[in-house]
Tab-separated table of C-alpha atoms in Angstrom:
chain	number	residue	atom	x	y	z
Y	1	MET	CA	49.784	-43.903	57.114
Y	2	MET	CA	46.113	-43.402	57.002
Y	3	MET	CA	43.981	-43.332	53.933
Y	4	ILE	CA	41.656	-41.156	52.965
Y	5	PRO	CA	38.507	-42.942	52.346
Y	6	ILE	CA	37.400	-43.078	48.294
Y	7	THR	CA	33.828	-41.670	48.460
Y	8	LEU	CA	35.582	-38.840	50.807
Y	9	LEU	CA	37.620	-37.866	48.165
Y	10	ILE	CA	35.269	-37.782	45.361
Y	11	THR	CA	33.489	-35.379	47.563
Y	12	THR	CA	36.334	-33.162	47.492
Y	13	LEU	CA	36.677	-33.244	44.177
Y	14	ILE	CA	32.959	-32.496	43.139
Y	15	ALA	CA	32.827	-29.545	46.369
Y	16	LEU	CA	36.122	-28.112	44.245
Y	17	ALA	CA	34.895	-28.451	40.967
Y	18	LEU	CA	31.746	-26.523	42.310
Y	19	LEU	CA	33.798	-24.114	43.646
Y	20	ARG	CA	35.389	-23.092	40.588
Y	21	LEU	CA	32.709	-23.411	38.389
Y	22	LEU	CA	30.892	-21.023	40.629
Y	23	PHE	CA	34.080	-18.418	40.376
Y	24	THR	CA	34.502	-18.424	37.008
Y	25	THR	CA	30.170	-17.376	37.017
Y	26	LEU	CA	30.914	-14.797	39.010
Y	27	ILE	CA	34.108	-13.225	37.145
Y	28	ARG	CA	31.976	-13.649	34.311
Y	29	ARG	CA	29.208	-12.184	35.692
Y	30	TRP	CA	31.070	-8.784	36.848
Y	31	ARG	CA	33.218	-8.956	33.122
Y	32	TYR	CA	29.266	-8.893	31.660
Y	33	SER	CA	28.484	-5.966	34.134
Y	34	HIS	CA	30.936	-3.968	33.700
Y	35	HIS	CA	31.660	-3.854	30.269
Y	36	HIS	CA	27.435	-3.269	29.577
Y	37	HIS	CA	24.661	-1.759	30.372
Y	38	HIS	CA	21.635	-2.614	31.169
Y	39	TYR	CA	18.322	-0.523	30.342
Y	40	ARG	CA	14.770	-1.331	31.821
Y	41	ILE	CA	11.852	-0.348	29.521
Y	42	PRO	CA	8.578	-1.508	31.409
Y	43	SER	CA	5.468	-2.320	30.885
Y	44	PHE	CA	3.427	1.141	32.502
Y	45	ASP	CA	4.978	3.720	34.918
Y	46	THR	CA	4.366	2.853	38.498
Y	47	ASP	CA	3.786	6.028	40.133
Y	48	SER	CA	2.240	7.604	37.431
Y	49	LEU	CA	0.016	4.248	36.517
Y	50	GLN	CA	0.257	5.128	32.716
Y	51	SER	CA	1.040	2.808	30.336
Y	52	ASN	CA	4.960	3.221	28.346
Y	53	PRO	CA	4.237	3.358	24.415
Y	54	LEU	CA	8.156	2.326	23.872
Y	55	TYR	CA	7.278	-1.284	25.831
Y	56	ARG	CA	4.781	-1.934	22.729
Y	57	ARG	CA	6.964	-0.794	19.983
Y	58	VAL	CA	10.260	-3.040	20.812
Y	59	SER	CA	7.865	-5.813	21.104
Y	60	THR	CA	6.193	-5.376	17.539
Y	61	TYR	CA	9.961	-4.400	16.925
Y	62	LEU	CA	11.867	-7.745	18.157
Y	63	SER	CA	8.792	-9.766	16.408
Y	64	SER	CA	10.738	-8.866	13.302
Y	65	LEU	CA	13.931	-9.397	14.109
Y	66	PRO	CA	15.148	-12.287	12.058
Y	67	SER	CA	17.708	-13.482	15.444
Y	68	LEU	CA	14.152	-14.557	17.086
Y	69	ASP	CA	14.002	-17.253	14.454
Y	70	ASP	CA	17.257	-18.979	16.077
Y	71	SER	CA	15.841	-18.369	19.620
Y	72	ASP	CA	16.132	-21.686	21.212
Y	73	PHE	CA	12.595	-20.887	22.440
Y	74	ALA	CA	10.140	-18.893	21.008
Y	75	ASN	CA	5.979	-18.229	21.060
Y	76	LEU	CA	4.417	-18.606	17.278
Y	77	PHE	CA	0.914	-16.907	16.909
Y	78	VAL	CA	-1.482	-17.005	14.319
Y	79	SER	CA	-3.550	-13.888	13.226
Y	80	ARG	CA	-5.917	-13.397	10.455
Y	81	SER	CA	-5.633	-15.913	8.837
Y	82	PRO	CA	-3.179	-19.468	8.939
Y	83	ASN	CA	-0.319	-17.542	6.766
Y	84	ASP	CA	0.061	-14.413	8.823
Y	85	LEU	CA	2.359	-16.043	11.598
Y	86	SER	CA	4.053	-14.078	14.143
Y	87	LEU	CA	6.991	-15.126	16.568
Y	88	ARG	CA	7.541	-13.866	19.905
Y	89	PRO	CA	10.266	-13.897	22.663
Y	90	ASP	CA	9.972	-16.520	25.256
Y	91	PRO	CA	10.651	-15.107	28.768
Y	92	ASN	CA	14.271	-14.517	29.903
Y	93	GLN	CA	15.248	-15.805	26.438
Y	94	PRO	CA	18.366	-13.203	24.938
Y	95	ILE	CA	17.159	-12.082	21.580
Y	96	LEU	CA	20.169	-10.666	19.484
Y	97	ASP	CA	20.522	-7.931	17.131
Y	98	SER	CA	22.892	-4.940	15.741
Y	99	PHE	CA	22.732	-1.592	15.091
Y	100	LEU	CA	25.242	0.705	13.466
Y	101	GLY	CA	27.996	-2.336	14.682
Y	102	ALA	CA	27.115	-2.579	17.711
Y	103	SER	CA	25.823	-6.010	19.140
Y	104	LEU	CA	23.101	-6.066	21.383
Y	105	SER	CA	21.198	-8.355	23.555
Y	106	TRP	CA	16.860	-8.017	24.587
Y	107	THR	CA	15.188	-10.265	27.266
Y	108	HIS	CA	12.103	-10.388	28.059
Y	109	HIS	CA	10.739	-10.528	31.785
Y	110	PRO	CA	6.661	-10.631	31.610
Y	111	SER	CA	6.558	-11.987	35.446
Y	112	ASP	CA	8.112	-8.584	36.870
Y	113	ASN	CA	5.731	-5.996	38.339
Y	114	PRO	CA	5.637	-4.846	36.120
Y	115	PRO	CA	6.593	-6.743	32.801
Y	116	SER	CA	9.229	-5.270	31.706
Y	117	PHE	CA	12.016	-5.848	28.951
Y	118	VAL	CA	15.965	-5.912	29.189
Y	119	LEU	CA	18.376	-4.266	26.406
Y	120	THR	CA	21.535	-4.675	27.127
Y	121	LEU	CA	24.407	-2.152	25.168
Y	122	PRO	CA	27.999	-2.861	25.390
Y	123	LYS	CA	29.804	-0.190	27.142
Y	124	ARG	CA	32.437	1.115	24.641
Y	125	ASP	CA	29.093	1.670	22.576
Y	126	LEU	CA	27.626	3.769	24.321
Y	127	ARG	CA	30.851	6.509	23.529
Y	128	ARG	CA	29.136	6.239	20.575
Y	129	ARG	CA	25.843	7.318	21.390
Y	130	ILE	CA	23.664	4.623	19.407
Y	131	LEU	CA	21.205	4.482	22.117
Y	132	ARG	CA	18.739	7.336	21.038
Y	133	PRO	CA	19.362	6.298	16.947
Y	134	TYR	CA	18.870	3.067	17.842
Y	135	LEU	CA	15.374	4.404	19.501
Y	136	HIS	CA	13.858	6.019	16.414
Y	137	HIS	CA	15.363	3.121	14.304
Y	138	ILE	CA	12.746	1.139	16.526
Y	139	HIS	CA	10.301	3.715	16.611
Y	140	SER	CA	10.646	3.614	12.654
Y	141	VAL	CA	10.151	0.084	11.989
Y	142	SER	CA	7.509	-0.832	14.866
Y	143	ASP	CA	4.989	1.810	13.194
Y	144	GLU	CA	5.697	0.201	9.548
Y	145	ILE	CA	4.481	-2.791	11.135
Y	146	ASP	CA	1.911	-1.467	12.696
Y	147	LEU	CA	0.384	-0.060	9.319
Y	148	LYS	CA	0.926	-3.424	7.471
Y	149	ARG	CA	-1.004	-4.819	9.543
Y	150	ARG	CA	-3.738	-2.765	10.352
Y	151	ASP	CA	-7.413	-2.964	8.964
Y	152	LEU	CA	-7.912	-0.081	6.386
Y	153	ARG	CA	-10.924	1.868	6.372
Y	154	LEU	CA	-13.823	3.563	3.312
Y	155	PHE	CA	-14.900	6.284	4.585
Y	156	THR	CA	-18.245	8.205	3.834
Y	157	ALA	CA	-19.637	11.175	4.856
Y	158	LEU	CA	-23.559	11.018	6.266
Y	159	ASP	CA	-24.690	13.803	8.162
Y	160	GLY	CA	-21.293	15.844	8.337
Y	161	ARG	CA	-19.719	13.036	9.573
Y	162	TRP	CA	-17.547	10.155	8.561
Y	163	ARG	CA	-18.595	6.806	8.821
Y	164	SER	CA	-16.761	3.655	7.792
Y	165	VAL	CA	-16.783	0.398	6.996
Y	166	PRO	CA	-13.924	-2.056	5.764
Y	167	PHE	CA	-11.401	-1.715	2.711
Y	168	THR	CA	-12.123	-4.749	0.914
Y	169	HIS	CA	-10.906	-3.827	-2.779
Y	170	PRO	CA	-9.077	-6.451	-3.956
Y	171	SER	CA	-6.995	-4.729	-6.597
Y	172	THR	CA	-3.198	-4.274	-6.023
Y	173	ILE	CA	-0.454	-2.394	-8.050
Y	174	GLU	CA	0.417	-5.747	-9.807
Y	175	THR	CA	-3.042	-6.500	-10.633
Y	176	VAL	CA	-3.751	-3.476	-12.318
Y	177	ALA	CA	-3.210	-3.266	-16.277
Y	178	MET	CA	-1.446	-0.001	-17.433
Y	179	ASP	CA	1.667	1.018	-19.019
Y	180	PRO	CA	4.660	-1.161	-16.989
Y	181	ASP	CA	6.899	2.052	-16.882
Y	182	LEU	CA	4.549	4.003	-15.999
Y	183	LYS	CA	3.806	2.297	-13.124
Y	184	THR	CA	6.558	1.644	-11.590
Y	185	ARG	CA	6.872	5.686	-12.023
Y	186	VAL	CA	3.893	6.160	-10.060
Y	187	LYS	CA	4.738	3.615	-7.951
Y	188	SER	CA	8.520	5.538	-7.038
Y	189	ASP	CA	7.022	8.490	-6.720
Y	190	LEU	CA	4.282	7.477	-3.994
Y	191	GLU	CA	7.769	5.280	-2.283
Y	192	SER	CA	9.432	8.840	-2.379
Y	193	PHE	CA	7.161	10.909	-1.138
Y	194	LEU	CA	6.557	7.730	1.659
Y	195	LYS	CA	9.973	8.499	3.198
Y	196	SER	CA	10.213	12.547	2.895
Y	197	ARG	CA	8.818	13.663	6.127
Y	198	GLN	CA	11.910	15.534	7.052
Y	199	TYR	CA	12.782	16.742	3.258
Y	200	TYR	CA	8.938	18.191	3.353
Y	201	HIS	CA	9.789	19.976	6.577
Y	202	ARG	CA	12.862	21.277	5.822
Y	203	LEU	CA	11.715	22.917	2.606
Y	204	GLY	CA	8.484	24.384	5.105
Y	205	ARG	CA	5.738	22.802	3.162
Y	206	VAL	CA	3.180	20.492	4.283
Y	207	TRP	CA	3.763	16.572	3.870
Y	208	LYS	CA	0.880	15.309	1.381
Y	209	ARG	CA	0.939	14.807	-2.053
Y	210	SER	CA	-1.744	15.445	-5.463
Y	211	TYR	CA	-2.013	13.622	-8.258
Y	212	LEU	CA	-4.654	14.228	-10.937
Y	213	PHE	CA	-6.433	11.199	-12.884
Y	214	HIS	CA	-7.992	11.846	-16.146
Y	215	GLY	CA	-8.684	9.786	-18.921
Y	216	PRO	CA	-12.225	8.409	-20.073
Y	217	SER	CA	-14.630	5.969	-18.072
Y	218	GLY	CA	-13.685	2.569	-18.122
Y	219	THR	CA	-10.274	3.342	-18.089
Y	220	GLY	CA	-9.637	2.519	-14.724
Y	221	LYS	CA	-8.889	5.477	-12.220
Y	222	SER	CA	-10.905	3.940	-9.842
Y	223	SER	CA	-9.138	0.499	-9.597
Y	224	PHE	CA	-6.134	2.664	-9.490
Y	225	VAL	CA	-6.898	4.501	-6.828
Y	226	ALA	CA	-8.093	1.351	-4.944
Y	227	ALA	CA	-4.815	0.404	-5.836
Y	228	MET	CA	-2.613	3.105	-4.381
Y	229	VAL	CA	-4.394	2.920	-1.165
Y	230	ARG	CA	-3.342	-0.875	-0.821
Y	231	PHE	CA	0.361	0.109	-1.398
Y	232	LEU	CA	0.107	3.113	1.168
Y	233	ASN	CA	-1.654	1.099	3.586
Y	234	TYR	CA	-3.616	4.254	3.719
Y	235	ASP	CA	-7.667	4.543	5.023
Y	236	VAL	CA	-9.562	6.796	2.239
Y	237	TYR	CA	-11.931	9.285	2.293
Y	238	ASP	CA	-14.537	9.559	0.082
Y	239	PHE	CA	-15.693	12.972	-0.825
Y	240	ASP	CA	-19.344	13.322	-2.685
Y	241	LEU	CA	-19.112	16.600	-3.940
Y	242	GLY	CA	-23.056	16.255	-5.044
Y	243	ARG	CA	-23.746	15.627	-1.549
Y	244	ASN	CA	-26.233	19.116	-0.758
Y	245	GLY	CA	-24.877	21.031	1.860
Y	246	ALA	CA	-21.748	19.120	2.349
Y	247	ASP	CA	-19.000	21.110	4.387
Y	248	LEU	CA	-16.058	20.578	2.600
Y	249	LYS	CA	-13.569	21.967	5.109
Y	250	SER	CA	-15.298	20.740	8.002
Y	251	LEU	CA	-14.709	16.720	6.433
Y	252	LEU	CA	-11.454	17.659	5.412
Y	253	ILE	CA	-10.514	18.310	9.035
Y	254	GLY	CA	-12.387	15.308	10.250
Y	255	THR	CA	-9.816	13.182	8.061
Y	256	THR	CA	-6.852	11.153	9.872
Y	257	PRO	CA	-3.331	11.277	9.055
Y	258	ARG	CA	-2.060	7.998	6.726
Y	259	SER	CA	-5.411	8.492	4.751
Y	260	LEU	CA	-5.753	9.322	1.114
Y	261	ILE	CA	-8.670	11.849	0.463
Y	262	LEU	CA	-10.619	10.628	-3.029
Y	263	VAL	CA	-12.633	13.311	-4.808
Y	264	GLU	CA	-14.267	11.253	-8.602
Y	265	ASP	CA	-15.972	12.796	-10.922
Y	266	LEU	CA	-14.200	16.751	-10.460
Y	267	ASP	CA	-15.450	17.966	-13.667
Y	268	ARG	CA	-19.403	17.574	-13.204
Y	269	TYR	CA	-19.267	19.745	-10.093
Y	270	LEU	CA	-17.702	22.738	-10.939
Y	271	ASN	CA	-20.819	23.604	-12.238
Y	272	GLU	CA	-22.255	23.046	-9.118
Y	273	HIS	CA	-20.140	24.502	-6.151
Y	274	ARG	CA	-18.090	27.774	-5.860
Y	275	LEU	CA	-14.726	27.287	-7.835
Y	276	PRO	CA	-13.136	29.313	-4.265
Y	277	GLU	CA	-14.395	26.544	-1.736
Y	278	LEU	CA	-13.052	23.851	-3.835
Y	279	LEU	CA	-9.422	25.860	-4.963
Y	280	ASN	CA	-9.594	26.095	-0.257
Y	281	PHE	CA	-10.344	22.771	-0.968
Y	282	MET	CA	-6.785	22.125	-2.981
Y	283	ASP	CA	-4.113	23.836	-0.752
Y	284	GLY	CA	-5.929	26.705	1.632
Y	285	ILE	CA	-5.249	26.773	5.221
Y	286	VAL	CA	-7.100	24.454	6.189
Y	287	SER	CA	-5.792	21.507	3.757
Y	288	CYS	CA	-2.547	22.280	5.121
Y	289	CYS	CA	-3.285	21.474	8.676
Y	290	GLY	CA	-3.816	17.501	7.289
Y	291	GLU	CA	-0.351	15.753	7.425
Y	292	GLU	CA	0.519	12.321	5.866
Y	293	ARG	CA	-1.908	12.595	3.054
Y	294	VAL	CA	-2.426	12.081	-0.260
Y	295	MET	CA	-5.388	13.969	-2.214
Y	296	VAL	CA	-6.646	12.116	-5.735
Y	297	PHE	CA	-8.975	14.100	-8.273
Y	298	THR	CA	-10.112	12.266	-11.191
Y	299	VAL	CA	-11.740	13.873	-14.356
Y	300	ASN	CA	-13.003	12.276	-17.666
Y	301	SER	CA	-11.335	15.742	-19.583
Y	302	ARG	CA	-9.353	18.894	-18.275
Y	303	ASP	CA	-10.719	20.839	-20.778
Y	304	GLY	CA	-13.137	23.080	-20.130
Y	305	ILE	CA	-11.087	22.654	-16.325
Y	306	ASP	CA	-9.676	26.517	-14.597
Y	307	PRO	CA	-6.079	26.260	-15.233
Y	308	ALA	CA	-6.320	28.144	-11.196
Y	309	MET	CA	-7.258	24.829	-9.836
Y	310	LEU	CA	-4.631	22.267	-12.061
Y	311	ARG	CA	-1.778	24.737	-10.698
Y	312	PRO	CA	1.456	22.863	-9.605
Y	313	GLY	CA	0.648	23.159	-5.501
Y	314	ARG	CA	-2.908	21.990	-6.077
Y	315	VAL	CA	-1.862	19.695	-8.080
Y	316	ASP	CA	1.447	17.687	-8.186
Y	317	SER	CA	1.472	15.168	-10.856
Y	318	HIS	CA	-1.188	14.379	-14.201
Y	319	VAL	CA	-1.910	10.526	-14.980
Y	320	TYR	CA	-3.088	9.745	-18.335
Y	321	PHE	CA	-5.611	7.085	-18.668
Y	322	PRO	CA	-5.936	6.191	-22.229
Y	323	MET	CA	-8.725	3.825	-24.137
Y	324	CYS	CA	-7.277	-0.340	-24.046
Y	325	ASP	CA	-4.109	-0.122	-26.824
Y	326	PHE	CA	-2.833	-3.431	-27.992
Y	327	THR	CA	0.179	-3.406	-24.830
Y	328	ALA	CA	-3.066	-3.110	-22.702
Y	329	PHE	CA	-4.818	-5.804	-24.075
Y	330	LYS	CA	-2.011	-8.551	-23.526
Y	331	SER	CA	-2.065	-7.441	-20.167
Y	332	LEU	CA	-5.474	-8.134	-19.890
Y	333	ALA	CA	-5.287	-11.078	-21.337
Y	334	SER	CA	-2.771	-12.625	-19.441
Y	335	SER	CA	-4.520	-11.981	-16.337
Y	336	TYR	CA	-7.818	-12.834	-17.362
Y	337	LEU	CA	-7.493	-15.444	-19.751
Y	338	GLY	CA	-3.421	-16.476	-18.160
Y	339	VAL	CA	-2.489	-16.093	-21.986
Y	340	LYS	CA	0.782	-14.877	-22.977
Y	341	ASP	CA	0.297	-15.337	-26.478
Y	342	HIS	CA	-1.891	-16.368	-28.912
Y	343	LYS	CA	-2.174	-17.146	-33.203
Y	344	LEU	CA	-5.183	-14.588	-33.290
Y	345	TYR	CA	-3.249	-11.204	-31.642
Y	346	PRO	CA	-1.545	-10.245	-35.053
Y	347	GLN	CA	-5.317	-9.643	-35.529
Y	348	VAL	CA	-5.963	-7.820	-32.045
Y	349	GLU	CA	-2.982	-5.788	-33.026
Y	350	GLU	CA	-4.196	-4.644	-36.470
Y	351	VAL	CA	-7.481	-3.897	-34.860
Y	352	PHE	CA	-5.900	-1.675	-32.346
Y	353	SER	CA	-3.517	-0.409	-34.993
Y	354	ALA	CA	-6.898	0.574	-36.849
Y	355	GLY	CA	-8.216	2.856	-34.533
Y	356	ALA	CA	-10.617	0.443	-31.946
Y	357	SER	CA	-12.045	2.009	-29.516
Y	358	LEU	CA	-12.365	-0.148	-26.356
Y	359	SER	CA	-11.772	0.699	-22.750
Y	360	PRO	CA	-10.420	-1.760	-20.431
Y	361	ALA	CA	-13.176	-1.916	-18.716
Y	362	GLU	CA	-14.714	-3.278	-21.910
Y	363	VAL	CA	-12.361	-5.527	-22.982
Y	364	GLY	CA	-12.154	-7.087	-19.170
Y	365	GLU	CA	-15.669	-7.760	-19.175
Y	366	ILE	CA	-15.765	-9.691	-22.500
Y	367	LEU	CA	-12.343	-11.916	-21.798
Y	368	ILE	CA	-14.449	-12.693	-18.040
Y	369	ALA	CA	-17.614	-13.757	-19.792
Y	370	ASN	CA	-15.676	-15.848	-22.036
Y	371	ARG	CA	-12.939	-17.085	-19.669
Y	372	GLY	CA	-13.503	-20.468	-20.807
Y	373	SER	CA	-11.827	-20.175	-24.338
Y	374	PRO	CA	-9.652	-17.865	-24.624
Y	375	SER	CA	-10.008	-18.437	-28.721
Y	376	ARG	CA	-13.783	-17.645	-28.561
Y	377	ALA	CA	-12.567	-14.107	-25.871
Y	378	ILE	CA	-10.444	-13.039	-28.363
Y	379	LYS	CA	-12.064	-13.612	-31.097
Y	380	THR	CA	-15.343	-11.510	-29.876
Y	381	VAL	CA	-12.585	-8.429	-28.768
Y	382	ILE	CA	-11.402	-8.472	-32.380
Y	383	SER	CA	-15.610	-8.118	-33.235
Y	384	ALA	CA	-16.127	-5.220	-30.781
Y	385	GLY	CA	-12.664	-3.275	-31.764
Y	386	ARG	CA	-14.009	-3.351	-35.421
Y	387	ALA	CA	-17.062	-2.765	-34.639
Y	388	SER	CA	-15.642	0.376	-32.649
Y	389	ALA	CA	-13.327	1.550	-35.223
Y	390	ARG	CA	-15.504	1.648	-38.006
Y	391	ILE	CA	-18.256	3.573	-35.331
Y	392	GLY	CA	-15.712	6.157	-34.654
Y	393	GLY	CA	-14.778	6.958	-37.703
Y	394	GLY	CA	-11.402	4.271	-37.832
Y	395	ARG	CA	-9.759	3.733	-41.276
Y	396	ARG	CA	-10.912	0.648	-42.781
Y	397	LEU	CA	-8.859	-2.778	-42.030
Y	398	SER	CA	-7.023	-4.742	-44.810
Y	399	ASP	CA	-9.227	-7.306	-45.388
Y	400	GLY	CA	-12.312	-4.532	-46.218
Y	401	SER	CA	-14.335	-8.443	-45.939
Y	402	VAL	CA	-17.614	-6.592	-44.350
Y	403	THR	CA	-18.336	-3.437	-42.844
Y	404	ALA	CA	-17.236	-3.803	-38.831
Y	405	VAL	CA	-21.056	-3.512	-37.900
Y	406	GLU	CA	-21.967	-6.143	-40.204
Y	407	GLU	CA	-18.868	-8.144	-38.792
Y	408	VAL	CA	-21.197	-8.447	-35.329
Y	409	GLU	CA	-24.114	-8.920	-36.926
Y	410	GLU	CA	-22.942	-11.630	-38.989
Y	411	ALA	CA	-21.233	-13.171	-35.122
Y	412	MET	CA	-24.914	-12.747	-34.181
Y	413	VAL	CA	-26.176	-14.877	-36.509
Y	414	CYS	CA	-23.258	-17.447	-36.835
Y	415	GLY	CA	-21.950	-16.846	-32.964
Y	416	GLU	CA	-19.089	-19.820	-31.344
Y	417	GLY	CA	-22.334	-20.852	-28.863
Y	418	PRO	CA	-24.779	-19.161	-27.022
Y	419	PRO	CA	-22.604	-17.812	-24.316
Y	420	ALA	CA	-20.352	-16.152	-27.171
Y	421	LEU	CA	-23.873	-15.276	-28.928
Y	422	ARG	CA	-25.218	-13.368	-25.452
Y	423	GLU	CA	-22.216	-11.512	-25.004
Y	424	ILE	CA	-21.764	-10.252	-28.958
Y	425	LYS	CA	-25.742	-9.710	-28.814
Y	426	LYS	CA	-25.176	-7.337	-25.644
Y	427	LEU	CA	-21.557	-5.837	-27.038
Y	428	TYR	CA	-23.620	-5.115	-29.977
Y	429	GLY	CA	-25.444	-2.737	-28.329
Y	430	LEU	CA	-23.076	-1.087	-26.230
Y	431	LEU	CA	-21.740	0.029	-29.626
Y	432	LYS	CA	-24.567	1.148	-30.917
Y	433	MET	CA	-25.535	3.234	-27.851
Y	434	ARG	CA	-21.797	4.082	-27.548
Y	435	GLY	CA	-21.626	5.456	-31.346
Y	436	GLY	CA	-25.267	7.524	-30.582
Y	437	SER	CA	-23.817	9.031	-27.160
Y	438	ARG	CA	-20.401	10.261	-28.524
Y	439	LYS	CA	-22.633	12.451	-31.337
Y	440	GLU	CA	-24.870	14.015	-28.176
Y	441	GLY	CA	-21.126	14.516	-26.794
Y	442	LEU	CA	-22.495	11.619	-23.871
Y	443	PRO	CA	-19.788	10.645	-21.631
Y	444	ASP	CA	-18.652	6.635	-21.648
Y	445	SER	CA	-19.108	4.548	-18.588
Y	446	GLY	CA	-17.356	1.493	-16.802
Y	447	ARG	CA	-13.852	0.748	-14.904
Y	448	VAL	CA	-10.939	-1.125	-15.308
Y	449	SER	CA	-7.420	-0.028	-15.506
Y	450	ASN	CA	-4.670	0.917	-17.829
Y	451	SER	CA	-2.812	4.374	-17.742
Y	452	GLY	CA	-0.586	6.164	-20.185
Y	453	PRO	CA	2.163	8.652	-19.556
Y	454	LEU	CA	2.550	11.102	-15.966
Y	455	GLU	CA	3.440	14.719	-16.441
Y	456	ASN	CA	4.736	16.277	-13.233
Y	457	THR	CA	4.454	19.127	-12.700
Y	458	SER	CA	6.034	20.245	-9.118
């Protein structure tokens, strides 16, 4: 009997194992292709040489998937800052996703001509008609990501044309000092608007929202507008009604979707502009050409404004920004000084209960100037509040030892060190000036934020 060489036996066994592996692989591939459908998304159309917008949307969408973090290979990129990291699929590495209970898979093929993404979808899920809803989902998510990533712009009109600069105001919904309940309600109102395109269209209405911010100067109207811009991720168009010859209609047509239209100090220009022009600007047929916009009008007072300008449809919601109270002061002290509570707080509360008339802007300036000493800052606010209460006709404080103005005058002589002395002198002059301006009916000035009840007119 002839013996088979050991090497030949080993070679035969290896060959059989390889054949079995190849056969198994082919069977698996046949089963996979038999049970799955594949869709290729090329980067551009080779016939028309036009780019394929879906390719970019898919790339944006896949970079947001949690499964990309679990991928064996992924490309890491840094955008504008070290904290702005993004992951992108590595070539030929599957990226898993799920939608309406279906398991889907993506692979990127950059070496294809043209580069493409391939979507693999189980054929059993094709019967459920999930492909089109899934593509709509990709569009929605990618649009939201693009909106958050884009750089915001501030537009102003020069010679009848819009010019823009980067919008860098740091104010956010979280940092503004205002009544927490009102902040939540306004934020919820904005969130509801952002999700209401189809609802507005079903009602036959233009997808836009308008607000009237009213309250004394320095109560935070402008700062809250900046916070809204950040929250919405909208560009802002600043309409200056004081510019002579400004064509409001042409400027409004020149705005873009995802923008906030701002008209500040509307009450100052009512006598300088024709009422019909402003009414058409607020809700005329031209304004209806602008979808996905938020309009904000600010006034110091609604008194004397033609009711036709404030009716529902022209102004959807009214938001009142009051002078500072004890609750707003605590919020400001927490933000500016890092102080949650203080032994002087009972005196501060008494001062505001007695009729102190300080705007959040004035309180903020005091806290900034004395941020190195929270006690000194709070004492200065107490002195300023007592002085403003006396000038504004507020009731006498319980201690009753000296008049409010005398207390500030005494602090000017016995202030706690040069910083407090300079600040109290400046504050004393401001309060005296404010007392005179109120007698003459002049408006106050200043900025920072606080707000009162939201009055919804729609």
